[in-house]
């Protein structure tokens, strides 16, 4: 991968709260600045990841929170890294909430000795304001409001000024809007209004409050069709809106700061 390649986001899955035929749970592949980052490892995303890169091509994994529909495929990824004979370089950097290593070990340990998850993953625990540089990318994490375990949103910026923000799972909150301020692409969940989540309309309002360039709604709750979620978000947001269809790819480029209202977005599917 070229070090000066622009940011690109590929949707690995967007289903909630369990995978559906042809749609795994939450996961993105973020590429740019010479590195590849697997963002959220929901159930089924490891298989989809391999449509685009090998497991050994992944430079880092970033996990928003420890619900299974965002993290369960770390279990199978650890087996792949350690026992599949892939010849990959381990450990792979893993950024996730406090306790992520012990959570993995608790599931994988089958005897008196703790599972060696640290051989597969070099774990660095997230905190509000965490920043890390990977190749030509900067990853910034903010704590967000979510019912249940600690949760984080992510901002990724490249050296050319392109920026994308991923909400993880959270309800509308000031820290998310601050993180997403003037971003070029905002990927926001829309699992349904209620504690810990955005509705599609709320995703549109958060994107508008942040002054985002484009909005992609993901993790849309049951009972709402993707086209309906896009329409609900577009009614609240004066910019391009799209749904996170599995396989959709979004190129992130710097934009002018005067977006116009449409309900389309430049994306290509596999």
mmCIF file of C-alpha atoms in Angstrom:
data_model
loop_
_atom_site.group_PDB
_atom_site.id
_atom_site.type_symbol
_atom_site.label_atom_id
_atom_site.label_comp_id
_atom_site.label_asym_id
_atom_site.label_seq_id
_atom_site.Cartn_x
_atom_site.Cartn_y
_atom_site.Cartn_z
ATOM 1 C CA UNK A 1 0.000 0.000 0.000
ATOM 2 C CA UNK A 2 1.367 3.401 -0.980
ATOM 3 C CA UNK A 3 2.238 5.641 1.982
ATOM 4 C CA UNK A 4 0.526 8.632 0.378
ATOM 5 C CA UNK A 5 -2.664 6.756 -0.564
ATOM 6 C CA UNK A 6 -5.768 8.715 0.475
ATOM 7 C CA UNK A 7 -8.123 7.485 3.151
ATOM 8 C CA UNK A 8 -10.553 4.783 2.121
ATOM 9 C CA UNK A 9 -13.232 3.101 4.221
ATOM 10 C CA UNK A 10 -14.690 -0.289 3.330
ATOM 11 C CA UNK A 11 -17.800 -1.525 5.118
ATOM 12 C CA UNK A 12 -17.283 -5.094 6.352
ATOM 13 C CA UNK A 13 -20.669 -5.275 8.038
ATOM 14 C CA UNK A 14 -23.381 -3.186 9.630
ATOM 15 C CA UNK A 15 -25.940 -5.610 11.086
ATOM 16 C CA UNK A 16 -27.289 -5.356 14.636
ATOM 17 C CA UNK A 17 -27.367 -7.125 17.026
ATOM 18 C CA UNK A 18 -26.441 -10.341 15.209
ATOM 19 C CA UNK A 19 -25.167 -11.096 11.694
ATOM 20 C CA UNK A 20 -27.636 -11.578 8.856
ATOM 21 C CA UNK A 21 -27.168 -13.359 5.518
ATOM 22 C CA UNK A 22 -24.658 -11.291 3.522
ATOM 23 C CA UNK A 23 -24.290 -8.749 6.334
ATOM 24 C CA UNK A 24 -21.957 -9.317 9.301
ATOM 25 C CA UNK A 25 -22.082 -7.182 12.421
ATOM 26 C CA UNK A 26 -20.199 -3.908 12.785
ATOM 27 C CA UNK A 27 -16.810 -3.593 11.133
ATOM 28 C CA UNK A 28 -14.832 -1.291 8.868
ATOM 29 C CA UNK A 29 -11.524 -1.534 7.046
ATOM 30 C CA UNK A 30 -9.758 1.838 7.081
ATOM 31 C CA UNK A 31 -6.828 2.225 4.682
ATOM 32 C CA UNK A 32 -4.513 5.167 4.171
ATOM 33 C CA UNK A 33 -1.097 6.547 4.990
ATOM 34 C CA UNK A 34 0.517 3.202 4.258
ATOM 35 C CA UNK A 35 -1.461 1.307 6.927
ATOM 36 C CA UNK A 36 -4.621 -0.751 7.299
ATOM 37 C CA UNK A 37 -6.780 -0.636 10.420
ATOM 38 C CA UNK A 38 -9.608 -3.043 11.224
ATOM 39 C CA UNK A 39 -12.155 -0.917 13.088
ATOM 40 C CA UNK A 40 -14.577 -3.006 15.156
ATOM 41 C CA UNK A 41 -14.518 -6.766 14.780
ATOM 42 C CA UNK A 42 -18.164 -7.736 14.963
ATOM 43 C CA UNK A 43 -19.326 -11.256 14.262
ATOM 44 C CA UNK A 44 -18.586 -12.262 10.670
ATOM 45 C CA UNK A 45 -16.281 -9.367 9.833
ATOM 46 C CA UNK A 46 -13.078 -11.421 9.780
ATOM 47 C CA UNK A 47 -14.297 -13.392 6.764
ATOM 48 C CA UNK A 48 -15.310 -10.199 4.951
ATOM 49 C CA UNK A 49 -12.006 -8.537 5.809
ATOM 50 C CA UNK A 50 -10.248 -11.219 3.771
ATOM 51 C CA UNK A 51 -12.048 -10.160 0.595
ATOM 52 C CA UNK A 52 -9.750 -7.125 0.616
ATOM 53 C CA UNK A 53 -6.622 -7.935 2.648
ATOM 54 C CA UNK A 54 -5.104 -10.903 4.417
ATOM 55 C CA UNK A 55 -5.140 -11.067 8.199
ATOM 56 C CA UNK A 56 -1.396 -10.520 8.111
ATOM 57 C CA UNK A 57 -1.860 -7.243 6.199
ATOM 58 C CA UNK A 58 -3.697 -5.643 9.117
ATOM 59 C CA UNK A 59 -1.451 -3.190 10.969
ATOM 60 C CA UNK A 60 -3.793 -2.543 13.894
ATOM 61 C CA UNK A 61 -7.245 -3.275 15.283
ATOM 62 C CA UNK A 62 -9.400 -0.648 17.031
ATOM 63 C CA UNK A 63 -12.436 -1.680 19.107
ATOM 64 C CA UNK A 64 -15.135 0.780 20.190
ATOM 65 C CA UNK A 65 -16.601 -1.307 23.029
ATOM 66 C CA UNK A 66 -16.831 -4.875 24.215
ATOM 67 C CA UNK A 67 -20.294 -5.926 23.084
ATOM 68 C CA UNK A 68 -20.014 -9.045 20.959
ATOM 69 C CA UNK A 69 -21.469 -7.448 17.826
ATOM 70 C CA UNK A 70 -18.416 -5.162 17.786
ATOM 71 C CA UNK A 71 -15.669 -7.441 19.104
ATOM 72 C CA UNK A 72 -16.474 -11.167 18.852
ATOM 73 C CA UNK A 73 -14.274 -11.867 15.816
ATOM 74 C CA UNK A 74 -11.178 -11.001 17.856
ATOM 75 C CA UNK A 75 -11.509 -14.536 19.208
ATOM 76 C CA UNK A 76 -11.185 -16.210 15.830
ATOM 77 C CA UNK A 77 -8.592 -13.655 14.726
ATOM 78 C CA UNK A 78 -6.373 -14.664 17.645
ATOM 79 C CA UNK A 79 -6.508 -18.286 16.499
ATOM 80 C CA UNK A 80 -5.654 -17.223 12.975
ATOM 81 C CA UNK A 81 -2.693 -15.144 14.101
ATOM 82 C CA UNK A 82 -1.248 -17.800 16.396
ATOM 83 C CA UNK A 83 -2.190 -21.215 15.053
ATOM 84 C CA UNK A 84 -3.071 -21.065 11.336
ATOM 85 C CA UNK A 85 0.483 -21.114 10.011
ATOM 86 C CA UNK A 86 -0.027 -17.841 8.174
ATOM 87 C CA UNK A 87 3.503 -16.650 8.859
ATOM 88 C CA UNK A 88 2.235 -13.270 10.025
ATOM 89 C CA UNK A 89 4.125 -10.895 12.283
ATOM 90 C CA UNK A 90 2.692 -10.907 15.806
ATOM 91 C CA UNK A 91 1.628 -9.362 18.053
ATOM 92 C CA UNK A 92 -0.702 -7.035 16.141
ATOM 93 C CA UNK A 93 -1.513 -3.698 17.775
ATOM 94 C CA UNK A 94 -4.936 -3.776 19.426
ATOM 95 C CA UNK A 95 -6.550 -0.618 20.796
ATOM 96 C CA UNK A 96 -9.621 -1.204 22.924
ATOM 97 C CA UNK A 97 -11.410 -0.427 26.182
ATOM 98 C CA UNK A 98 -9.975 -1.237 29.584
ATOM 99 C CA UNK A 99 -10.122 -4.968 30.271
ATOM 100 C CA UNK A 100 -10.175 -6.108 26.648
ATOM 101 C CA UNK A 101 -7.252 -8.540 27.062
ATOM 102 C CA UNK A 102 -8.772 -10.215 30.113
ATOM 103 C CA UNK A 103 -12.136 -10.449 28.364
ATOM 104 C CA UNK A 104 -10.516 -12.319 25.474
ATOM 105 C CA UNK A 105 -8.470 -14.499 27.784
ATOM 106 C CA UNK A 106 -11.536 -15.363 29.846
ATOM 107 C CA UNK A 107 -13.227 -16.825 26.803
ATOM 108 C CA UNK A 108 -10.188 -18.502 25.256
ATOM 109 C CA UNK A 109 -8.652 -20.059 28.379
ATOM 110 C CA UNK A 110 -9.468 -23.764 28.573
ATOM 111 C CA UNK A 111 -7.230 -24.936 31.401
ATOM 112 C CA UNK A 112 -5.158 -23.777 34.355
ATOM 113 C CA UNK A 113 -2.952 -21.505 32.236
ATOM 114 C CA UNK A 114 -4.263 -18.196 30.927
ATOM 115 C CA UNK A 115 -4.649 -18.048 27.147
ATOM 116 C CA UNK A 116 -1.674 -16.187 25.614
ATOM 117 C CA UNK A 117 -3.742 -13.444 23.993
ATOM 118 C CA UNK A 118 -0.818 -11.015 24.327
ATOM 119 C CA UNK A 119 1.140 -13.168 21.891
ATOM 120 C CA UNK A 120 -1.491 -12.396 19.264
ATOM 121 C CA UNK A 121 -2.273 -8.794 20.237
ATOM 122 C CA UNK A 122 -0.168 -5.961 21.627
ATOM 123 C CA UNK A 123 -2.932 -4.429 23.718
ATOM 124 C CA UNK A 124 -3.126 -0.702 24.421
ATOM 125 C CA UNK A 125 -6.148 0.357 26.431
ATOM 126 C CA UNK A 126 -8.142 3.365 25.306
ATOM 127 C CA UNK A 127 -9.040 6.392 27.382
ATOM 128 C CA UNK A 128 -10.809 9.651 26.602
ATOM 129 C CA UNK A 129 -8.377 11.676 24.500
ATOM 130 C CA UNK A 130 -6.175 8.726 23.473
ATOM 131 C CA UNK A 131 -4.054 9.534 20.391
ATOM 132 C CA UNK A 132 -1.809 7.214 18.406
ATOM 133 C CA UNK A 133 0.129 7.652 15.185
ATOM 134 C CA UNK A 134 0.185 4.736 12.720
ATOM 135 C CA UNK A 135 2.156 5.334 9.529
ATOM 136 C CA UNK A 136 0.622 8.407 7.941
ATOM 137 C CA UNK A 137 -2.562 8.218 10.015
ATOM 138 C CA UNK A 138 -3.487 9.735 13.364
ATOM 139 C CA UNK A 139 -6.157 7.972 15.430
ATOM 140 C CA UNK A 140 -7.978 9.968 18.115
ATOM 141 C CA UNK A 141 -10.435 8.352 20.526
ATOM 142 C CA UNK A 142 -13.076 10.006 22.685
ATOM 143 C CA UNK A 143 -15.266 8.498 25.347
ATOM 144 C CA UNK A 144 -18.950 8.597 24.373
ATOM 145 C CA UNK A 145 -22.236 7.924 26.171
ATOM 146 C CA UNK A 146 -23.391 4.333 25.799
ATOM 147 C CA UNK A 147 -25.582 2.148 27.982
ATOM 148 C CA UNK A 148 -23.381 -0.599 29.336
ATOM 149 C CA UNK A 149 -19.616 -0.970 28.882
ATOM 150 C CA UNK A 150 -17.220 1.903 28.278
ATOM 151 C CA UNK A 151 -17.456 3.044 24.672
ATOM 152 C CA UNK A 152 -15.355 5.189 22.362
ATOM 153 C CA UNK A 153 -15.689 7.004 19.060
ATOM 154 C CA UNK A 154 -12.792 7.329 16.626
ATOM 155 C CA UNK A 155 -11.420 10.078 14.405
ATOM 156 C CA UNK A 156 -8.857 9.139 11.738
ATOM 157 C CA UNK A 157 -6.874 11.840 9.940
ATOM 158 C CA UNK A 158 -4.335 11.490 7.144
ATOM 159 C CA UNK A 159 -1.414 13.769 6.325
ATOM 160 C CA UNK A 160 -3.362 15.389 3.501
ATOM 161 C CA UNK A 161 -6.009 16.647 5.888
ATOM 162 C CA UNK A 162 -8.677 14.044 5.106
ATOM 163 C CA UNK A 163 -10.703 12.957 8.117
ATOM 164 C CA UNK A 164 -13.310 10.385 9.027
ATOM 165 C CA UNK A 165 -15.171 9.798 12.266
ATOM 166 C CA UNK A 166 -16.845 6.603 13.456
ATOM 167 C CA UNK A 167 -19.321 6.846 16.312
ATOM 168 C CA UNK A 168 -19.153 3.289 17.564
ATOM 169 C CA UNK A 169 -22.343 2.833 19.587
ATOM 170 C CA UNK A 170 -23.529 5.883 21.512
ATOM 171 C CA UNK A 171 -26.382 8.250 22.102
ATOM 172 C CA UNK A 172 -26.072 11.882 20.974
ATOM 173 C CA UNK A 173 -23.480 13.577 23.175
ATOM 174 C CA UNK A 174 -21.168 16.617 23.109
ATOM 175 C CA UNK A 175 -17.968 14.568 22.941
ATOM 176 C CA UNK A 176 -19.068 12.911 19.688
ATOM 177 C CA UNK A 177 -19.966 16.232 18.074
ATOM 178 C CA UNK A 178 -16.638 17.718 19.169
ATOM 179 C CA UNK A 179 -14.733 14.754 17.755
ATOM 180 C CA UNK A 180 -16.629 14.919 14.454
ATOM 181 C CA UNK A 181 -16.235 18.685 14.024
ATOM 182 C CA UNK A 182 -15.732 19.501 10.301
ATOM 183 C CA UNK A 183 -14.843 15.897 9.417
ATOM 184 C CA UNK A 184 -15.081 14.873 5.773
ATOM 185 C CA UNK A 185 -16.928 11.586 6.391
ATOM 186 C CA UNK A 186 -19.014 10.702 9.463
ATOM 187 C CA UNK A 187 -20.038 7.062 9.948
ATOM 188 C CA UNK A 188 -22.748 7.113 12.601
ATOM 189 C CA UNK A 189 -24.782 4.287 14.064
ATOM 190 C CA UNK A 190 -28.584 4.396 13.936
ATOM 191 C CA UNK A 191 -29.681 1.457 16.057
ATOM 192 C CA UNK A 192 -32.693 3.333 17.429
ATOM 193 C CA UNK A 193 -33.486 6.162 19.783
ATOM 194 C CA UNK A 194 -33.015 5.211 23.399
ATOM 195 C CA UNK A 195 -30.275 4.934 25.960
ATOM 196 C CA UNK A 196 -26.935 4.291 24.314
ATOM 197 C CA UNK A 197 -27.887 4.709 20.651
ATOM 198 C CA UNK A 198 -28.775 7.173 17.889
ATOM 199 C CA UNK A 199 -31.859 6.968 15.757
ATOM 200 C CA UNK A 200 -31.376 7.739 12.064
ATOM 201 C CA UNK A 201 -32.789 11.223 12.571
ATOM 202 C CA UNK A 202 -30.481 11.795 15.530
ATOM 203 C CA UNK A 203 -27.528 10.656 13.403
ATOM 204 C CA UNK A 204 -28.477 13.375 10.933
ATOM 205 C CA UNK A 205 -28.683 15.946 13.700
ATOM 206 C CA UNK A 206 -25.311 14.954 15.164
ATOM 207 C CA UNK A 207 -23.724 15.192 11.708
ATOM 208 C CA UNK A 208 -25.271 18.615 11.168
ATOM 209 C CA UNK A 209 -24.148 19.857 14.577
ATOM 210 C CA UNK A 210 -20.600 18.722 13.808
ATOM 211 C CA UNK A 211 -20.553 20.313 10.350
ATOM 212 C CA UNK A 212 -19.605 16.995 8.770
ATOM 213 C CA UNK A 213 -19.151 16.766 5.011
ATOM 214 C CA UNK A 214 -20.882 13.446 4.339
ATOM 215 C CA UNK A 215 -22.844 11.021 6.500
ATOM 216 C CA UNK A 216 -23.026 7.242 6.359
ATOM 217 C CA UNK A 217 -25.628 5.645 8.624
ATOM 218 C CA UNK A 218 -24.694 2.208 9.909
ATOM 219 C CA UNK A 219 -25.900 -0.362 12.452
ATOM 220 C CA UNK A 220 -29.511 0.507 11.545
ATOM 221 C CA UNK A 221 -31.975 -1.048 13.968
ATOM 222 C CA UNK A 222 -34.530 -3.695 13.063
ATOM 223 C CA UNK A 223 -37.795 -2.409 11.696
ATOM 224 C CA UNK A 224 -36.154 0.389 9.701
ATOM 225 C CA UNK A 225 -35.116 -0.242 6.115
ATOM 226 C CA UNK A 226 -31.795 1.272 4.938
ATOM 227 C CA UNK A 227 -33.541 3.611 2.468
ATOM 228 C CA UNK A 228 -35.841 4.844 5.225
ATOM 229 C CA UNK A 229 -32.879 5.430 7.550
ATOM 230 C CA UNK A 230 -31.132 7.459 4.838
ATOM 231 C CA UNK A 231 -34.263 9.553 4.283
ATOM 232 C CA UNK A 232 -34.725 10.201 8.014
ATOM 233 C CA UNK A 233 -31.105 11.256 8.399
ATOM 234 C CA UNK A 234 -31.181 13.392 5.248
ATOM 235 C CA UNK A 235 -34.136 15.350 6.606
ATOM 236 C CA UNK A 236 -31.850 16.568 9.406
ATOM 237 C CA UNK A 237 -28.521 16.922 7.592
ATOM 238 C CA UNK A 238 -27.630 19.272 4.683
ATOM 239 C CA UNK A 239 -25.124 16.992 3.010
ATOM 240 C CA UNK A 240 -24.693 13.663 1.243
ATOM 241 C CA UNK A 241 -26.177 10.665 3.075
ATOM 242 C CA UNK A 242 -25.635 6.972 2.348
ATOM 243 C CA UNK A 243 -26.207 3.642 4.062
ATOM 244 C CA UNK A 244 -23.333 1.386 5.095
ATOM 245 C CA UNK A 245 -24.093 -1.413 2.659
ATOM 246 C CA UNK A 246 -21.733 -4.359 3.166
ATOM 247 C CA UNK A 247 -18.924 -4.009 0.644
ATOM 248 C CA UNK A 248 -19.474 -0.290 0.071
ATOM 249 C CA UNK A 249 -16.227 1.671 -0.212
ATOM 250 C CA UNK A 250 -15.946 5.379 0.504
ATOM 251 C CA UNK A 251 -12.960 7.462 -0.542
ATOM 252 C CA UNK A 252 -12.308 10.237 1.963
ATOM 253 C CA UNK A 253 -11.046 13.470 0.484
ATOM 254 C CA UNK A 254 -10.903 17.002 1.812
ATOM 255 C CA UNK A 255 -14.000 18.971 0.953
ATOM 256 C CA UNK A 256 -15.121 22.524 0.629
ATOM 257 C CA UNK A 257 -16.963 23.680 3.732
ATOM 258 C CA UNK A 258 -20.205 24.445 1.909
ATOM 259 C CA UNK A 259 -21.912 21.059 1.428
ATOM 260 C CA UNK A 260 -25.122 20.873 -0.569
ATOM 261 C CA UNK A 261 -28.107 18.707 0.277
ATOM 262 C CA UNK A 262 -28.429 15.405 -1.532
ATOM 263 C CA UNK A 263 -29.132 11.835 -0.479
ATOM 264 C CA UNK A 264 -26.326 10.127 -2.342
ATOM 265 C CA UNK A 265 -22.660 9.566 -1.675
ATOM 266 C CA UNK A 266 -19.722 8.455 -3.737
ATOM 267 C CA UNK A 267 -19.272 4.815 -2.908
ATOM 268 C CA UNK A 268 -18.493 1.678 -4.797
ATOM 269 C CA UNK A 269 -19.463 -1.850 -3.879
ATOM 270 C CA UNK A 270 -17.370 -4.922 -4.248
#
